[in-house]
Coordinates of C-alpha atoms in Angstrom, one line a residue:
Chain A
X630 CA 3.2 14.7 -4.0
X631 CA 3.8 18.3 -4.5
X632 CA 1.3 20.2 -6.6
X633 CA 1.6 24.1 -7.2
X634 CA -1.4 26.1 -6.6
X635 CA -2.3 26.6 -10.3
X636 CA -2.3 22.6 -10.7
X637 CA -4.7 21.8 -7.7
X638 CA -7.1 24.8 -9.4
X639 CA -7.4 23.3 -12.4
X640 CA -7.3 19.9 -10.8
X641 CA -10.3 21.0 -8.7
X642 CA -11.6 23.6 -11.0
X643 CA -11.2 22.0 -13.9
X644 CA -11.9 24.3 -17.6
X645 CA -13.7 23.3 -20.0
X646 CA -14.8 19.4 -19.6
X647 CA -16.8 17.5 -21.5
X648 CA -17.3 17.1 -25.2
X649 CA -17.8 19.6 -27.8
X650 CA -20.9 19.5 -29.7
X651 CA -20.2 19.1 -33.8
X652 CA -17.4 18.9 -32.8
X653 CA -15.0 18.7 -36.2
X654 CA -12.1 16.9 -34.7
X655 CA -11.2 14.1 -31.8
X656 CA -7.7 13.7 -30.7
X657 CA -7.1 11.0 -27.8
X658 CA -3.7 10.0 -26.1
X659 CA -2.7 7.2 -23.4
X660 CA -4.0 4.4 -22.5
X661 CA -5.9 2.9 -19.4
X662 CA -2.7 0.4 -19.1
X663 CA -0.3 3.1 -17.4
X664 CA -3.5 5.4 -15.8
X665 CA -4.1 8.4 -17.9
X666 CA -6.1 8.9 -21.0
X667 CA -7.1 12.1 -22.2
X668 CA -9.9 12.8 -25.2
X669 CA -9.7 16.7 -26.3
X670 CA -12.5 17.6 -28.5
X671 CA -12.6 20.6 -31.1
X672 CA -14.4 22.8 -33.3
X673 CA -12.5 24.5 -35.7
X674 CA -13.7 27.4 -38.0
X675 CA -11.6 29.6 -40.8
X676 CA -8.6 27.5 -38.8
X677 CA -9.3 29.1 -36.0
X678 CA -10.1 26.3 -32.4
X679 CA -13.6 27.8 -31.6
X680 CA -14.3 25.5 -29.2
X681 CA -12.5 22.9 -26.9
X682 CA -13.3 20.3 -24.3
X683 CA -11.5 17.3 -22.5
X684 CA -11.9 14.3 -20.9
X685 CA -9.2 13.0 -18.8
X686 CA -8.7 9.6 -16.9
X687 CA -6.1 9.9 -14.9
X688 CA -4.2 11.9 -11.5
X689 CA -4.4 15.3 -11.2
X690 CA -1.2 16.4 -12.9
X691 CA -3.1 14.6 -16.9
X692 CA -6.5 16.7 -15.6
X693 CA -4.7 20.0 -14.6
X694 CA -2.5 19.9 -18.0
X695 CA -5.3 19.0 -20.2
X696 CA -7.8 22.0 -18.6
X697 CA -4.8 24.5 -19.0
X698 CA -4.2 23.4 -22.7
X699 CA -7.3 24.1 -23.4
X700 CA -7.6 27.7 -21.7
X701 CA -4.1 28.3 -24.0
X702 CA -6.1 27.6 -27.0
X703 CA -9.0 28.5 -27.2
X704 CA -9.7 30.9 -30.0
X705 CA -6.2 30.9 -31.0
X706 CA -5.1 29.7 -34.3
X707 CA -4.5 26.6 -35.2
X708 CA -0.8 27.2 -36.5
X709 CA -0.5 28.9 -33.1
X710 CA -2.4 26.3 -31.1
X711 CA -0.1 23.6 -32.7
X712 CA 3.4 25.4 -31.2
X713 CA 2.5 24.8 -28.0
X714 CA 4.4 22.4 -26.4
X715 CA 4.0 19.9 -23.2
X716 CA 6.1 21.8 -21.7
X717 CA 5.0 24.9 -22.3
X718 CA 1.7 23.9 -20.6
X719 CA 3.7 22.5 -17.6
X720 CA 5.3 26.1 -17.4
X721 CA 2.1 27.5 -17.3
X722 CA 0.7 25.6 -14.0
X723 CA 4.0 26.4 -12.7
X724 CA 5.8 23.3 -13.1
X725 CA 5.0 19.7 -12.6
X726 CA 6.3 16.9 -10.3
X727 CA 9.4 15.4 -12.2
X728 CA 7.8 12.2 -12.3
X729 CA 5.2 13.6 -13.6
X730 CA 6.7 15.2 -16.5
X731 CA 6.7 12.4 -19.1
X732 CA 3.7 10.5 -17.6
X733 CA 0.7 12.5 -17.2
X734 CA 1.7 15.4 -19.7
X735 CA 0.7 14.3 -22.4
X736 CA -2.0 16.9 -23.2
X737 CA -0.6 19.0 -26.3
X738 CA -0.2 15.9 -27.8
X739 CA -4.3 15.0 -27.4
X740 CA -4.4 18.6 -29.0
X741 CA -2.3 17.6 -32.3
X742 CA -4.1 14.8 -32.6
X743 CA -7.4 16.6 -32.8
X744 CA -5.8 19.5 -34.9
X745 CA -4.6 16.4 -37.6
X746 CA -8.2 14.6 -37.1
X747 CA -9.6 18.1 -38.1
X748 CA -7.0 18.4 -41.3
X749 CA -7.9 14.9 -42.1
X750 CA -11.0 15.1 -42.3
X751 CA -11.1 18.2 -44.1
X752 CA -8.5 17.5 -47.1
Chain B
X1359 CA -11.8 21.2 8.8
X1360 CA -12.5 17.4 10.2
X1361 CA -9.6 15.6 9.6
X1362 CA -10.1 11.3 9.3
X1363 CA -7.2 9.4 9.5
X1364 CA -7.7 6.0 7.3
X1365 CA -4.3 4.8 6.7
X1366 CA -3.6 2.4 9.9
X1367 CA -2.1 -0.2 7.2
X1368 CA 0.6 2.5 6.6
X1369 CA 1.1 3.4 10.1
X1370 CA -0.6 3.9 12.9
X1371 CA -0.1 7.1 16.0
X1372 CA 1.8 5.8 19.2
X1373 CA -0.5 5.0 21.7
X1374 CA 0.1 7.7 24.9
X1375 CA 0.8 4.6 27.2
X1376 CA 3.8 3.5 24.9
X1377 CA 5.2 6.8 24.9
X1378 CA 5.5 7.4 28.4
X1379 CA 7.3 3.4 28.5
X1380 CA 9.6 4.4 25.9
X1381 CA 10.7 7.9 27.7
X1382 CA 12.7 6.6 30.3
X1383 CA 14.8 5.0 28.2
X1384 CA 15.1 8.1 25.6
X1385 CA 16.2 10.1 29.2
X1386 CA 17.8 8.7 32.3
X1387 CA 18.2 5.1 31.3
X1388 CA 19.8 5.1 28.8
X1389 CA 22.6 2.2 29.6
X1390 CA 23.2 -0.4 26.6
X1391 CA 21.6 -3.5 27.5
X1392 CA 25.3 -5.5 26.9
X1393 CA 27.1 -3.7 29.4
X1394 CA 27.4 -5.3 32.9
X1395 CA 26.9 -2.0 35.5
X1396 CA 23.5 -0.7 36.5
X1397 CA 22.8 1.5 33.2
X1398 CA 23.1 -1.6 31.1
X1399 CA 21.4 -4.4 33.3
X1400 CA 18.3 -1.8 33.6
X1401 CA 18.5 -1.8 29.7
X1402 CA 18.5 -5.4 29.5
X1403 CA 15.9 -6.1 31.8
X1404 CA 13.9 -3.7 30.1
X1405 CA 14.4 -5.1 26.3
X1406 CA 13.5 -8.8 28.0
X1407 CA 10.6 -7.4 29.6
X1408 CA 9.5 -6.2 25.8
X1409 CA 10.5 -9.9 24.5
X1410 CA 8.3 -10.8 26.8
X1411 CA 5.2 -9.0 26.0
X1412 CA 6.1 -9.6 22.0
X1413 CA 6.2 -13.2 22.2
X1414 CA 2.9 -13.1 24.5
X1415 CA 1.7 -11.7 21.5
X1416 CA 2.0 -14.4 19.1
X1417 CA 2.0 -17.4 21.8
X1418 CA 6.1 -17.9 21.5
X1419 CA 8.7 -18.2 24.0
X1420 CA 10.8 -15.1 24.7
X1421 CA 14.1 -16.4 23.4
X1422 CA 12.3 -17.6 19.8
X1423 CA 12.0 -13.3 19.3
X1424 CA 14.8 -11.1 17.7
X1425 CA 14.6 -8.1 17.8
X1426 CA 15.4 -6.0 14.1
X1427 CA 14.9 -2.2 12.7
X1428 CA 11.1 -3.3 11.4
X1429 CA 9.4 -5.5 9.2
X1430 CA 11.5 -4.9 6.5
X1431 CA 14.6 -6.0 8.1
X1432 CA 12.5 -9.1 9.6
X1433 CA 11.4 -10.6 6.2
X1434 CA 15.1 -10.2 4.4
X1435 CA 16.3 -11.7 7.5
X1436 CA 13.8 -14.8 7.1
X1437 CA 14.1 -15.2 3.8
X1438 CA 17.9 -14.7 3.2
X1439 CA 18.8 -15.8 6.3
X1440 CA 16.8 -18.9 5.9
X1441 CA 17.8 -19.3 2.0
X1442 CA 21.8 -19.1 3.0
X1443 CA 21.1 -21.5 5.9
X1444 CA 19.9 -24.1 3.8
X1445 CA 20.5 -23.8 0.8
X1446 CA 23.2 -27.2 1.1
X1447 CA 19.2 -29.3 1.5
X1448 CA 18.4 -27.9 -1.5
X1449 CA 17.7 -24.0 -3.3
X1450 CA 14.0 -23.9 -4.0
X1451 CA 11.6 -21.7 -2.0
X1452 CA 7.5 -21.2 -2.8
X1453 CA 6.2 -17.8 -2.0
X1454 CA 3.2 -16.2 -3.6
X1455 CA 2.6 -13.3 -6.0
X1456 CA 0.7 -10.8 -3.9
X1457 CA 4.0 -10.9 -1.0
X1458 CA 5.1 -7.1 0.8
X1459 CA 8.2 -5.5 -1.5
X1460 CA 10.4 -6.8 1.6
X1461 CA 9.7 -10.4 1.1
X1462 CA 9.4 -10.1 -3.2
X1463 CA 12.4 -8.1 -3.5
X1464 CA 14.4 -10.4 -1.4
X1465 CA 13.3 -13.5 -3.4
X1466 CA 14.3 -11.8 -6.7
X1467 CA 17.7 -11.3 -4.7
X1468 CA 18.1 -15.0 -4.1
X1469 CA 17.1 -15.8 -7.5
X1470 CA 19.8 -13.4 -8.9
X1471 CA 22.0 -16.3 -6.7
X1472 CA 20.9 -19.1 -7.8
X1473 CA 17.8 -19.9 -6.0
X1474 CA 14.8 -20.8 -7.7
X1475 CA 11.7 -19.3 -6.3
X1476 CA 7.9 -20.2 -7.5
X1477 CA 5.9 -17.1 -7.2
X1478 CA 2.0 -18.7 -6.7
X1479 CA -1.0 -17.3 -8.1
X1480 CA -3.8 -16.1 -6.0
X1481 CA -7.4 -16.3 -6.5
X1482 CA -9.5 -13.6 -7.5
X1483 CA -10.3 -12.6 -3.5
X1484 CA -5.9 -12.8 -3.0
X1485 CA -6.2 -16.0 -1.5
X1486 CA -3.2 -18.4 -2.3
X1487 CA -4.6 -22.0 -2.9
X1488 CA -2.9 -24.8 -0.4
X1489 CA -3.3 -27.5 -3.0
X1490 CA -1.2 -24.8 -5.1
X1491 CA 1.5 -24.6 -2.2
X1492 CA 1.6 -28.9 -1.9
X1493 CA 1.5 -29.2 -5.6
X1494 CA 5.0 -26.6 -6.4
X1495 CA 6.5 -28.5 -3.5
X1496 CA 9.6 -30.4 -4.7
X1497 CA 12.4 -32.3 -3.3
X1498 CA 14.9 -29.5 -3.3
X1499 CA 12.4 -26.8 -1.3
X1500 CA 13.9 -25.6 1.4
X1501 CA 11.4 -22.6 2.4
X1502 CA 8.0 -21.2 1.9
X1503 CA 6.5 -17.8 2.7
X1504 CA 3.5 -16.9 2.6
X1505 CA 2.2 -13.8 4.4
X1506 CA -0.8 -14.0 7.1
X1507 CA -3.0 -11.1 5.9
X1508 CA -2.7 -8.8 2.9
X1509 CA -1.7 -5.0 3.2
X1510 CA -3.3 -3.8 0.3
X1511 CA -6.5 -5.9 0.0
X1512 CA -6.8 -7.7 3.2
X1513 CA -7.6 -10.8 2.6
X1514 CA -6.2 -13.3 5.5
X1515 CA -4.2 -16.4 4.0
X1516 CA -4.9 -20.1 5.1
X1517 CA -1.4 -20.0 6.3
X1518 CA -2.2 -23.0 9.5
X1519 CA -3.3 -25.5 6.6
X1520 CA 0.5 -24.3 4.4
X1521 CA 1.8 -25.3 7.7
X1522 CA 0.6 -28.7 8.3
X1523 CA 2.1 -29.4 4.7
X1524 CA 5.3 -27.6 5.5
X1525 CA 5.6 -29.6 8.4
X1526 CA 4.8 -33.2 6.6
X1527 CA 7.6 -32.4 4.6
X1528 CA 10.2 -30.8 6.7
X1529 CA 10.4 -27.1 5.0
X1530 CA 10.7 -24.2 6.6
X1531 CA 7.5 -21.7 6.5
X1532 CA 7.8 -18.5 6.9
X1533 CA 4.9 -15.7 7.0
X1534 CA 4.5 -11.8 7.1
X1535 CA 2.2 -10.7 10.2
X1536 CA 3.0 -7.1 10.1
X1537 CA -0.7 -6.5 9.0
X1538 CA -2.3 -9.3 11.3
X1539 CA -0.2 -9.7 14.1
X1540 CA -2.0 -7.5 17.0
X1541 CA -5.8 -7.2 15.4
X1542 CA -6.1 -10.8 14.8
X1543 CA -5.0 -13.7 16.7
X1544 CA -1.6 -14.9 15.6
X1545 CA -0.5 -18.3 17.2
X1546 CA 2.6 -19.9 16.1
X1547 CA 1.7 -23.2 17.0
X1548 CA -1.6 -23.3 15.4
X1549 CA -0.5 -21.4 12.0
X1550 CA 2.4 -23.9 12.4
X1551 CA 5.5 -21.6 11.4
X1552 CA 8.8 -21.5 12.0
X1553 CA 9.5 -17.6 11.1
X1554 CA 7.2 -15.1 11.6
X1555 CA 7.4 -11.0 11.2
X1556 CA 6.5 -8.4 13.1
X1557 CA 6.2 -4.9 13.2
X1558 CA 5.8 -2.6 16.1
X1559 CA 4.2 1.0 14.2
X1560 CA 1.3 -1.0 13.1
X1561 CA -0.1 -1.6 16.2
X1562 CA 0.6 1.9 17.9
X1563 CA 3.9 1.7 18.8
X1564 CA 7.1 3.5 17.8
X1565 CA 8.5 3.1 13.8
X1566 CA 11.9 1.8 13.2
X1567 CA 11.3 -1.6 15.6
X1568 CA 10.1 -5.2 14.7
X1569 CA 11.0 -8.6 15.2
X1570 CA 11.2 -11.8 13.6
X1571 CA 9.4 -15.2 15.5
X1572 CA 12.3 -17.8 14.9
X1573 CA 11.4 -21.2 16.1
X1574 CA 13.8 -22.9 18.1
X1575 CA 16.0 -25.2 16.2
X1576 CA 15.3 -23.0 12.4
X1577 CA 18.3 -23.0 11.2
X1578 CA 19.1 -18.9 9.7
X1579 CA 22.2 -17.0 8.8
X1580 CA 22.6 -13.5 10.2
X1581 CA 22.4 -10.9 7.4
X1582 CA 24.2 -8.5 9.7
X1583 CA 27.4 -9.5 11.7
X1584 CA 29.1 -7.4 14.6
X1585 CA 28.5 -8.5 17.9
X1586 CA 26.5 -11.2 20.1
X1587 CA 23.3 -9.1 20.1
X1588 CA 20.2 -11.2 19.8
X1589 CA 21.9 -14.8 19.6
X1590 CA 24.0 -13.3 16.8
X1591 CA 20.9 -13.2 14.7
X1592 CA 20.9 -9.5 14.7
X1593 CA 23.8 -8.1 15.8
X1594 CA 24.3 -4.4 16.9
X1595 CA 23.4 -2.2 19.7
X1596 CA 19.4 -3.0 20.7
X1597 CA 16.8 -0.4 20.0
X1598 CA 16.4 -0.2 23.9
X1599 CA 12.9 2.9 23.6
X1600 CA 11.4 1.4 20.1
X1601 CA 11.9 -2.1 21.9
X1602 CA 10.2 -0.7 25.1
X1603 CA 7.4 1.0 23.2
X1604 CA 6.7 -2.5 21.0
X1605 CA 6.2 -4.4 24.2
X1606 CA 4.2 -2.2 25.7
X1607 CA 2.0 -2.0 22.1
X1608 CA 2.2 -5.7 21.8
X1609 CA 0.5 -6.1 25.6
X1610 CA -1.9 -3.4 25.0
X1611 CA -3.1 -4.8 21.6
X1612 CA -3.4 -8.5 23.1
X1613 CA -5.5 -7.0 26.1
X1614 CA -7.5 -5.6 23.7
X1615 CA -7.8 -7.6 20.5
X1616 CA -10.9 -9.4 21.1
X1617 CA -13.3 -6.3 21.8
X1618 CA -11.2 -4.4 19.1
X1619 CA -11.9 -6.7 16.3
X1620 CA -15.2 -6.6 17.1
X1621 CA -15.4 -2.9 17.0
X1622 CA -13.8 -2.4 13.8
X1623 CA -15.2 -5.3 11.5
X1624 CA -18.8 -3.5 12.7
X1625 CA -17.2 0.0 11.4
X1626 CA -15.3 -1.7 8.7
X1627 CA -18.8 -3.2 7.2
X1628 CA -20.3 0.3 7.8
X1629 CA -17.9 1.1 5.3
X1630 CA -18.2 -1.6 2.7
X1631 CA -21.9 -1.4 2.8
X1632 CA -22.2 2.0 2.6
X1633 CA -20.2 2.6 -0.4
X1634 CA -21.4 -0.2 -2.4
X1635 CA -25.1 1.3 -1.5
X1636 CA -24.0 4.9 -2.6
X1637 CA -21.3 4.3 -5.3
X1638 CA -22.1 2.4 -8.4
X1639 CA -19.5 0.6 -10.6
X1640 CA -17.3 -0.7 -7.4
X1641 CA -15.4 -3.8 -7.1
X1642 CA -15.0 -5.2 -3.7
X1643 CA -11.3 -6.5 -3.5
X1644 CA -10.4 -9.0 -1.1
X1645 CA -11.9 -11.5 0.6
X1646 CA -15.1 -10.6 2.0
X1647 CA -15.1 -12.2 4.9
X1648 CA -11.5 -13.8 5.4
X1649 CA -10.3 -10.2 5.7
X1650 CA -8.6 -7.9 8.7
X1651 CA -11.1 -6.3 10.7
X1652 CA -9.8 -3.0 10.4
X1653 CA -9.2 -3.4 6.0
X1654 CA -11.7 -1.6 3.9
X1655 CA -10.8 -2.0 0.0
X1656 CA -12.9 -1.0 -3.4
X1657 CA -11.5 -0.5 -6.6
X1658 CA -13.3 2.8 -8.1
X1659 CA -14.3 1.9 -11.7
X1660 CA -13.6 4.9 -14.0
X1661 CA -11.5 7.0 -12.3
X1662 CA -7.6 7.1 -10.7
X1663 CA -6.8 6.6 -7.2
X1664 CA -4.3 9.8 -6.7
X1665 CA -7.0 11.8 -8.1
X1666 CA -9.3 10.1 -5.3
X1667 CA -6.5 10.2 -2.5
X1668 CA -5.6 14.2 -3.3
X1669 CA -9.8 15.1 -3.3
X1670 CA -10.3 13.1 -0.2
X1671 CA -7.1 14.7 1.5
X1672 CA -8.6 18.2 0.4
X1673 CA -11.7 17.2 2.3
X1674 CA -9.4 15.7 5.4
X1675 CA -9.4 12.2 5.0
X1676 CA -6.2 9.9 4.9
X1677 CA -6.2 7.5 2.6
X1678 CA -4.2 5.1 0.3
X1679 CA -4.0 3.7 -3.3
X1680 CA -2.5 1.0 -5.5
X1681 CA -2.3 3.1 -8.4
X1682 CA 0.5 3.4 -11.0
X1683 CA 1.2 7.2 -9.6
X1684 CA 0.7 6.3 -6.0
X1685 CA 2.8 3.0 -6.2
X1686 CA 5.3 5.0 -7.8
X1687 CA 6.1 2.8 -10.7
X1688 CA 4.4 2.5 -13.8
X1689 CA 2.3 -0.2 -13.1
X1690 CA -0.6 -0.4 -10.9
X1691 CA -0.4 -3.1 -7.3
X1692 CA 1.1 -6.0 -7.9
X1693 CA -1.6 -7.4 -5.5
X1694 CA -4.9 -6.0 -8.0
X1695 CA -2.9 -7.1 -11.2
X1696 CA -2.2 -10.8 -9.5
X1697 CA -6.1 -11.1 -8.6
X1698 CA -6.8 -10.7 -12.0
X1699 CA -7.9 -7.0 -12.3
X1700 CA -7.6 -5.7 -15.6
X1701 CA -5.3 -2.5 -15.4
X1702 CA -7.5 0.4 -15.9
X1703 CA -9.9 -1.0 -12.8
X1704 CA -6.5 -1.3 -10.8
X1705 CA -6.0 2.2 -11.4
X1706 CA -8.9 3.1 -9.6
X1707 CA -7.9 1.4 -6.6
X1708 CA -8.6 2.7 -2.7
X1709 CA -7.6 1.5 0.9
X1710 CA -9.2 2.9 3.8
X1711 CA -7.6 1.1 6.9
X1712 CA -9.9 1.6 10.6
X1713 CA -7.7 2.2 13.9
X1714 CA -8.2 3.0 17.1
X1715 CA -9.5 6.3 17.2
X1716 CA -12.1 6.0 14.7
X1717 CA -15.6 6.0 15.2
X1718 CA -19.0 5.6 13.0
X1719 CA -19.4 9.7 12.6
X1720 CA -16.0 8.9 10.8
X1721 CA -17.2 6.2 8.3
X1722 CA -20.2 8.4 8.2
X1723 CA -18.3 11.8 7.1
X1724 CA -16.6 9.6 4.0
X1725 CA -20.0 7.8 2.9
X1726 CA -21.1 11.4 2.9
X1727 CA -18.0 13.1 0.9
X1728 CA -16.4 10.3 -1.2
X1729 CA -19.9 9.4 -3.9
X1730 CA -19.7 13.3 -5.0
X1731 CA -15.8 13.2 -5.5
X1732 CA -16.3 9.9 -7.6
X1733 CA -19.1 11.5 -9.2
X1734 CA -16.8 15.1 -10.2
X1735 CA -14.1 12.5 -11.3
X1736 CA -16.0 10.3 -13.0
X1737 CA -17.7 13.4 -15.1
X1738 CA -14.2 13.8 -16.7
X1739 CA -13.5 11.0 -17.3
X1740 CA -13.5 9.1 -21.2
X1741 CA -13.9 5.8 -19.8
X1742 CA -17.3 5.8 -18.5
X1743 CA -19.5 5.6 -21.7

């Protein structure tokens, strides 16, 4: 397995982990069954993500992507924070293994779901 | 940085006494064994003095060993050759779920032609049950295969009691020594087989050599056809260096297996001991005490075994893993799942396999590194409440 640099940082440096306190919305994604689960909590204020934090079972590609969504979005708007694609945060570590892609990349879509358990709680 | 290599179940270095057999025949003598002049009769008598050595190994005769490319090549060999052979007695084989690829991939083959094939369960250690084996036995089974030791849990297999039954009832057993074959004793006799496999770069000899124990009077079809080569079991020019090199491995390890053994289960229990002392939440799998010497395997609760291999490897330690991303598939081991593991615990799945060169500063350097990776891992991780 190939990792770029940026990947093995985040893999071994990991940004902001853990849980946010009050936080105002929980998104999780994956399941144990095919190895990566990843929890990304937030606290939004006047739409804006004010604070984020993961939790991430899985190899390094599904810890890497979920601490570099989080560095995207942090303090960015939500419409904004809710444009940004798996892909876009594969770009951003400079590219993933191919099998990695669909697998362990799952980390914008832990971010939507937090964003919608947000919206949904707040309607 | 200290590097620790832990992955002898993968492969293992070539000893320096097999290299220097093997370079001969990779310079000056480099005659093919079937040709009748002085090149090729110092081939031959070189590839015989490695059959040999090989069947010393496993208490056979010279002339029951055929040489093949590896262990691979030996188990679809066995158990298509041995399917094909017989299949006019009847087309049912017994094999168990936790097999090597080589032997579960070739039964899916032979079911794809008509064969049916009963894949056994194991027990919760990986041990297949004999009263399992004698109860799937029917009229119309022609084979069973059932490896000697386990390559990703380690557990050794009661394969001399599957024998006495195969031999009651006239059926062919066949069993997978790649990972046994060299650390513990493997007598074909007493386990009471007909075919047996063998690899050479397990036991410190060159990659891209094995053989296949075939039991005078089995009856087996060639998968390959060409030429004379090996009783026309394995036809093609012989493998004159890797043949060299795998008797000279298979002489050395029988020299030594006794002490060896010794030396590693001590290590090997350094190992287990320490890390279930130092790490909570860790599952043992295998058998503890019906295991290889050498074969050191936890399941990390928690966390993923790529993220444990990549940490360790940053810190210089070779290991392995059944996980889903380290199996490459999208399951975790076949073995773990068949033992009854529930997925997520599969996941976090570690092998770390003793050889020659390691000592007890090397167990000691991983019971000091690996409980602070779990720990980093297990910090991120949404599973542990």
């Amino acid at each position: 397995m190939s990792y770029s640099d940026k990947v093995m940082d985040h893999f071994m440096n990991p940004r902001n982990v853990g849980e946010v306190e009050n936080a105002n919305g929980i998104g999780q994604v994956g399941n144990p069954l095919c190895g990566d689960v990843m929890r990304i909590s937030v606290r939004i204020e006047n739409d804006v993500i004010k604070d984020i934090k993961f939790k991430t079972f899985g190899c390094a590609a599904a810890i890497a992507t979920s601490s570099m969504i989080t560095e995207m979005v942090k303090g960015k708007a939500l419409e904004e924070a809710l444009r940004v694609s798996n892909r876009a945060v594969a770009q951003a570590l400079d590219g993933l293994p191919a099998q990695k892609m669909h697998c362990s990349n799952l980390a914008a879509e832990a971010l939507k779901k937090a964003i919608q358990d947000y919206l949904a709680r707040h309607s | 940085m200290r590097r620790v290599y832990l992955d002898h179940s993968a492969t293992t270095p070539i000893r320096p006494e097999v290299l220097e057999a093997m370079l001969p025949y990779l310079r000056e003598r480099y005659g093919n064994p079937s040709s009748l002049h002085h090149w090729g009769q110092e081939a031959k008598k070189a590839v015989e003095q490695a059959r040999e050595a090989v069947a010393a190994l496993i208490s056979a005769r010279p002339e029951e060993i055929v040489f093949t490319s590896g262990g691979t090549e030996a188990d679809n060999l066995a158990v298509i050759g041995a399917a094909y052979a017989n299949a006019a007695k009847g087309r049912h084989i017994i094999t168990s779920s936790i097999e090597h690829h080589a032997v579960l991939d070739s039964m899916q083959y032979l079911e794809r032609q008509g064969f049916k094939v009963t894949f056994l369960p194991v027990t919760a250690e990986g041990l297949v049950q004999v009263d399992e084996v004698g109860a799937a036995i029917t009229p119309e089974t022609i084979l069973i295969s059932i490896m000697h030791a386990n390559n990703e849990v380690g557990t050794v297999q009661p394969v001399a009691l599957i024998g006495q039954l195969a031999k009651e009832k006239g059926i062919i057993l066949h069993s997978d020594a790649v990972q046994s074959a060299g650390k513990i004793p493997v007598d074909v006799d007493e386990l009471g087989v007909d075919l047996l496999t063998l690899s050479a770069h397990k036991i410190y000899g060159p990659k891209g050599v094995g053989a296949l124990y075939v039991r005078k009077g089995t009856r087996l079809d060639p998968i390959f056809h060409g030429g004379a080569q090996e009783r026309k079991r394995r036809p093609g020019t012989e493998n004159t260096p890797g043949i060299v090199g795998f008797g000279r491995a298979a002489a050395l390890a029988k020299q030594e297996m006794a002490t060896e053994a010794r030396r590693l289960a001590a290590l090997r229990d350094r190992l287990l001991d320490g890390l279930i002392k130092r790490i909570p939440d860790l599952v043992i799998t295998g058998h503890r005490e019906k295991r290889l010497p050498n074969h050191a395997s936890v399941c990390v609760k928690y966390v993923e075994g790529e993220s444990l291999l990549l940490s360790l490897d940053l810190q210089g330690v070779a290991a392995s893993s059944g996980s889903a991303c380290t199996s490459g598939s999208l399951e975790p081991s076949h073995v773990l799942l068949a033992m009854g593991l529930p997925h997520e615990v599969a996941q976090g799945s570690l092998r770390l396999t003793l050889g020659r060169e390691n000592k007890e500063a090397d167990v000691d350097y991983v019971l000091e590194i690996l409980p602070p990776i779990v720990e980093r891992l297990r910090a991120m991780s949404p599973l542990r409440c």
